[in-house]
Coordinates of C-alpha atoms in Angstrom, one line a residue:
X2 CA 0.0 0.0 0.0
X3 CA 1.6 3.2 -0.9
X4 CA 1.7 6.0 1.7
X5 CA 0.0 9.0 1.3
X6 CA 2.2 11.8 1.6
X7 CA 1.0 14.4 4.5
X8 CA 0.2 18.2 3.1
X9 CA 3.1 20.7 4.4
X10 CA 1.0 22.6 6.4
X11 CA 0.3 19.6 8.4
X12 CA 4.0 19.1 8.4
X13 CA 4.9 22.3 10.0
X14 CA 2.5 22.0 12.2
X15 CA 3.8 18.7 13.6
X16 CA 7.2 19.8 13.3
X17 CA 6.2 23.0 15.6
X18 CA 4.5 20.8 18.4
X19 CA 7.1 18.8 18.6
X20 CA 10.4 21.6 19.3
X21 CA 9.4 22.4 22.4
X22 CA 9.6 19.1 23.7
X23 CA 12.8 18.6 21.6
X24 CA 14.1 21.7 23.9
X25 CA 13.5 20.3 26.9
X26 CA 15.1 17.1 26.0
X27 CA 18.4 19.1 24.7
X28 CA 18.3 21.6 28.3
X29 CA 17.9 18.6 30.1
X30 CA 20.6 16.6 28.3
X31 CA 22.8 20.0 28.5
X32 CA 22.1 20.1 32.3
X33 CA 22.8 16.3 33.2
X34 CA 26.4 16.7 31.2
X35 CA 27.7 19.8 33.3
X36 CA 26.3 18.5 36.9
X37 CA 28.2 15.5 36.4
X38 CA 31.0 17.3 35.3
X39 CA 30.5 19.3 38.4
X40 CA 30.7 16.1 40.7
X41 CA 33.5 14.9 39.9
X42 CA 35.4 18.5 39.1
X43 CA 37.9 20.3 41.8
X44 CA 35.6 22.0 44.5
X45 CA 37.0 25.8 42.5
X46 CA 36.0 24.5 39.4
X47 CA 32.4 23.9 40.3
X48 CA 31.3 27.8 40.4
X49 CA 32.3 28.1 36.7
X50 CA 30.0 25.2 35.4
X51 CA 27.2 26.6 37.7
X52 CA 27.3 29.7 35.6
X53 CA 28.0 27.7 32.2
X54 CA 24.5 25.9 32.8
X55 CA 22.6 30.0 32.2
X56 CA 24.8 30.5 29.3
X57 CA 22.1 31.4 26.5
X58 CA 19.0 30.9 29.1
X59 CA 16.8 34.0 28.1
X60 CA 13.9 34.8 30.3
X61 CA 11.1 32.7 28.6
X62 CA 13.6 29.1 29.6
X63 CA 14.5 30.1 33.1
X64 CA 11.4 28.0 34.4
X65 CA 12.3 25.0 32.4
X66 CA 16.1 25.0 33.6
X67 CA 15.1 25.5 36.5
X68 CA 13.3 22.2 36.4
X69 CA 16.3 20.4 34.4
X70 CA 18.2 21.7 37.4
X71 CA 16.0 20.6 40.5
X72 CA 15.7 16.6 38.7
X73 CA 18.9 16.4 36.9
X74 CA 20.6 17.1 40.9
X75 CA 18.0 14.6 42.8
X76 CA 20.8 11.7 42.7
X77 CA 24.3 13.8 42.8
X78 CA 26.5 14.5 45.4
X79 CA 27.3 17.8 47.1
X80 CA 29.6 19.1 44.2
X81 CA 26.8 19.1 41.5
X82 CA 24.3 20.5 44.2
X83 CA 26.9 23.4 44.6
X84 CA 26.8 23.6 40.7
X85 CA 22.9 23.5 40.5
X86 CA 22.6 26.0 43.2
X87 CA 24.8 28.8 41.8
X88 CA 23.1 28.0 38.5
X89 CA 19.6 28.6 40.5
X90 CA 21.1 31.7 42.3
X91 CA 21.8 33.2 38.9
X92 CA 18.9 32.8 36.7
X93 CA 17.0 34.9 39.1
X94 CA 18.5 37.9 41.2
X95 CA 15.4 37.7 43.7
X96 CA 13.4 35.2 45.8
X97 CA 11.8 33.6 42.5
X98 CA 13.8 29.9 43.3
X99 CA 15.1 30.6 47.3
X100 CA 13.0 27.8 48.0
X101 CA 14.9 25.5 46.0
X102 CA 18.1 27.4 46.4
X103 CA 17.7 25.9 49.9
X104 CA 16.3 22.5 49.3
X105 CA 19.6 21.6 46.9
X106 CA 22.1 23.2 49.6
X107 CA 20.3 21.6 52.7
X108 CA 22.3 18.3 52.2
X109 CA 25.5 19.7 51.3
X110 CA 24.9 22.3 54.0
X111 CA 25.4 18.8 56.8
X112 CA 27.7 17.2 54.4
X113 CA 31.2 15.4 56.7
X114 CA 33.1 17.4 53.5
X115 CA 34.2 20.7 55.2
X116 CA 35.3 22.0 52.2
X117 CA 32.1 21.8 50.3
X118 CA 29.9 22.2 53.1
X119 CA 31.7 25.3 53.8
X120 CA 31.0 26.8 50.3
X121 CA 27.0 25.9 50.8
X122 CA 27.0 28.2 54.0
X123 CA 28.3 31.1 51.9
X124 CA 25.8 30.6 49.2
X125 CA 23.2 30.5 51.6
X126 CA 24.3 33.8 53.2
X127 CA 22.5 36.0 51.0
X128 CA 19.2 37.1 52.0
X129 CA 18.2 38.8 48.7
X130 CA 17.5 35.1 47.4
X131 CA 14.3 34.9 50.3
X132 CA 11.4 35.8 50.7
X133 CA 9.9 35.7 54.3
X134 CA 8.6 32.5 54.5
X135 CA 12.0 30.8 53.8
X136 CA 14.5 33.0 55.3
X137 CA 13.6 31.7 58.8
X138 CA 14.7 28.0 57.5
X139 CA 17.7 29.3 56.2
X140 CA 18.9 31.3 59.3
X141 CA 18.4 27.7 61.2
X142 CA 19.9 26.1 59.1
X143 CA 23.3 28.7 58.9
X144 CA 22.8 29.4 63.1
X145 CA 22.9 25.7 63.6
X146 CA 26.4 25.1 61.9
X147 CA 27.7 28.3 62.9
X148 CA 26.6 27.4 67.4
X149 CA 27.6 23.5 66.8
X150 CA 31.1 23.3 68.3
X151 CA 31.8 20.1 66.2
X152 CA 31.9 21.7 63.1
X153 CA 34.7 22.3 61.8
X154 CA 36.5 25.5 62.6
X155 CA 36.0 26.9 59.2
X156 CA 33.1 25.9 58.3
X157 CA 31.4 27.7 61.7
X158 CA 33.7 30.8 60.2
X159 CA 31.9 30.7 57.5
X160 CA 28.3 30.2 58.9
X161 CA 29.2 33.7 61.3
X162 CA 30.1 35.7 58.2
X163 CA 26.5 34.3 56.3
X164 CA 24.3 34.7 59.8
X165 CA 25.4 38.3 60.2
X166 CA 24.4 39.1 56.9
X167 CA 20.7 37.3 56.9
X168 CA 20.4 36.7 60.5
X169 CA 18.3 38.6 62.7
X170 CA 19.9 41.2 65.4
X171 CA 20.0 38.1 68.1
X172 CA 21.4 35.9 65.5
X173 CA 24.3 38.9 64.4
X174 CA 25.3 39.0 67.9
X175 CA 25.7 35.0 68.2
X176 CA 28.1 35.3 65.1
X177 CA 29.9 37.9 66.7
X178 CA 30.5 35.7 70.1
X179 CA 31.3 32.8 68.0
X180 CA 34.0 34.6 65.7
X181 CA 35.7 36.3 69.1
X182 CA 35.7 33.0 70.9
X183 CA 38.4 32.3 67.8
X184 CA 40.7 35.3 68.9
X185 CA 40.9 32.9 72.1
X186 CA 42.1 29.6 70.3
X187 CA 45.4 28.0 70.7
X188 CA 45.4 27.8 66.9
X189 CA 47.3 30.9 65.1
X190 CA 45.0 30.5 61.8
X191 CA 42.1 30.1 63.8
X192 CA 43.2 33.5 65.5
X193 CA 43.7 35.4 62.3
X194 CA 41.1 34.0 60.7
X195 CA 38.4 34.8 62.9
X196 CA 39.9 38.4 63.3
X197 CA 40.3 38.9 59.6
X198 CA 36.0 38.1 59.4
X199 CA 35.5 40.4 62.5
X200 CA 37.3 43.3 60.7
X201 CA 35.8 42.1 57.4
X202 CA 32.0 42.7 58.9
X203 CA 33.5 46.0 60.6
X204 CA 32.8 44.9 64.3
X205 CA 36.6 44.1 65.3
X206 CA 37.6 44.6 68.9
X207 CA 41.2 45.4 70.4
X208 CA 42.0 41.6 70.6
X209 CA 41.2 41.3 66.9
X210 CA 43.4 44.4 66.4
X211 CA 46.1 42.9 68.4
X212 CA 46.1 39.5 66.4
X213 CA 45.7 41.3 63.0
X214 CA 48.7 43.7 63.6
X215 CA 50.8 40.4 64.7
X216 CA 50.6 38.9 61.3
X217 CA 49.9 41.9 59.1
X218 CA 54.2 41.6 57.9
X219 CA 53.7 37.8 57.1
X220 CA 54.4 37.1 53.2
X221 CA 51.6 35.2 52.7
X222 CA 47.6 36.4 51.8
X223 CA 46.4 36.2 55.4
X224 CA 49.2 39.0 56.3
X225 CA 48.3 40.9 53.3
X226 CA 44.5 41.2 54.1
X227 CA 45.5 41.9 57.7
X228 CA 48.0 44.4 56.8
X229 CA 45.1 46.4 54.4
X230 CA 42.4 46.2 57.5
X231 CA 44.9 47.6 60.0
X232 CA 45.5 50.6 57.5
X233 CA 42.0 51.1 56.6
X234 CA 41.8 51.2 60.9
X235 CA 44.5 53.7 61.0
X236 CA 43.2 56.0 58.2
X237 CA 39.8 56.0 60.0
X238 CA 41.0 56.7 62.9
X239 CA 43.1 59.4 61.6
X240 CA 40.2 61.3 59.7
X241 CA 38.3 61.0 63.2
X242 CA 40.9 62.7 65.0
X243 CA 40.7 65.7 62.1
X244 CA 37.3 66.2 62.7
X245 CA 37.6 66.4 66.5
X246 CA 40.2 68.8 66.1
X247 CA 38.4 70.7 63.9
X248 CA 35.5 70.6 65.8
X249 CA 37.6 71.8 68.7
X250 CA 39.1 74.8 66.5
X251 CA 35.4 75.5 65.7
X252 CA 35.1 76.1 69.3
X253 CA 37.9 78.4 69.5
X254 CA 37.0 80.5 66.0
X255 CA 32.8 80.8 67.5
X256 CA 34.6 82.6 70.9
X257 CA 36.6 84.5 68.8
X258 CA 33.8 85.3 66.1
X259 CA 35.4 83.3 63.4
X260 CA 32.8 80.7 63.2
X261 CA 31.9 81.3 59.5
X262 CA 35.9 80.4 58.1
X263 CA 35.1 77.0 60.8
X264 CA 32.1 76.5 58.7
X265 CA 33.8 76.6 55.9
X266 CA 37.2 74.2 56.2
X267 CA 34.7 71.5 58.1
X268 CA 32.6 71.6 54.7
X269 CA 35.5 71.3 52.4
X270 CA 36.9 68.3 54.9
X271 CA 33.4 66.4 54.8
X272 CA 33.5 66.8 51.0
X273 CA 37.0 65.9 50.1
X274 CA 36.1 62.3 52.8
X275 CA 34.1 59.9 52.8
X276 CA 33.4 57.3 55.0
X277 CA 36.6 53.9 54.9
X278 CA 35.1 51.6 52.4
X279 CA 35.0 47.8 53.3
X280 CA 38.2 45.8 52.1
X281 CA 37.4 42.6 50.0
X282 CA 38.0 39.7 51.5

């Protein structure tokens, strides 16, 4: 029997039902190659592929690569869930996928690798991915690991640095204890480390001071951060001590009728300074 040939607008019409399932099945293929990449790459490899997997994602495929994501990561380990969630984080700059931003990291997030579980704390420490609902479950989640003392050392350093920037003003003063109780350990890198994240978030005391100015001469990174909070210190301190004596001068010149010259140098001072930016970490 000889097959009747279908008419070509019936042939388009097939051909058009059929590419978006034929996308899906690419994405998804696309997405199952990198996450296993990702599992089995160096833990400072992984952040690349999560940004390879948005390459070319334009707003009308964010939803379906967000589901290639969320399945192709059910059976991986805690490298291609570090993958998956960067790739999450960065097709939408807002709350749109917190909730699976969290349900990927949660695992890794308790995983007995430091290293990795480390780097989920840090992703998790940015609130902008959460809307009020799921924040709450993510500040448990980062208070647990950063109160626990059998964590890891580094891994708690971490969780202090992400719960004082999504935490509440309770949970910002737990990551402040936890990072000064470092200042007291018998371990130098422990020391400088939690010093370096005290001075990082700006709330440093003298003990942090006193370790950071120990090391800041040491030819090695930790030294050099060290040595560039300890002159943004200084500089701050200095600029304070120029507005106190101009503000004492100010004094003098009002007694002496010369508040309006005052006036002016305290304006031009204000204007020429502004406020020690934050060093990068």
């Amino acid at each position: 029997m000889r097959a009747v040939p279908l008419p070509s607008f019936l042939l388009a019409l097939c051909l058009l039902s059929s590419t978006p399932a034929l996308m899906a099945q690419d994405l998804a293929a696309k997405v199952a190659t990198v996450l296993a990449q990702a599992d089995s790459a160096p833990l400072d490899r992984v952040f690349a592929l999560g940004l390879q997997l948005t390459e070319q994602v334009d707003e009308k495929q964010t939803d379906p690569a967000r589901d290639a994501i969320v399945a192709g990561v059910a059976k991986l380990g805690d490298k291609a869930r570090l993958c998956a969630a960067v790739a999450l984080q960065d097709l939408k700059n807002d709350t749109t996928y917190g909730k699976d931003v969290l349900e990927v990291l949660m695992p890794v997030a308790q995983s007995k690798d430091d290293a990795a579980r480390a780097s989920a704390i840090a992703l998790l420490g940015e609130d902008r991915f959460y809307n009020t609902r799921i924040l709450p479950d993510v500040r448990k989640l980062v208070e647990g690991n950063c109160k626990d003392e059998l964590v890891a050392p580094a891994v708690r350093i971490e969780a202090a640095l992400a719960l004082w920037r999504i935490g509440s003003s309770d949970q910002r003063a737990t990551a402040k204890s936890t990072l000064e109780q470092f200042l007291r350990s018998t371990d130098s890198d422990l020391r400088i480390r939690g010093a370096l994240t005290l001075a990082e978030l700006n709330v440093a005391s003298g003990d942090a001071w006193s370790v950071l100015r120990e090391v800041q001469n040491q030819p090695n990174d930790l030294g050099r951060r060290a040595r560039l909070y300890v002159k943004r210190e200084e500089e701050r301190r200095q600029f304070e001590d120029m507005l106190q004596k101009l503000a004492e001068n100010r004094k003098v010149g009002e007694a002496a009728g010369g508040s309006k010259d005052e006036d002016r140098k305290s304006t031009r001072l204000n204007s020429s300074h502004s406020s020690v930016s934050r060093m990068p970490s």
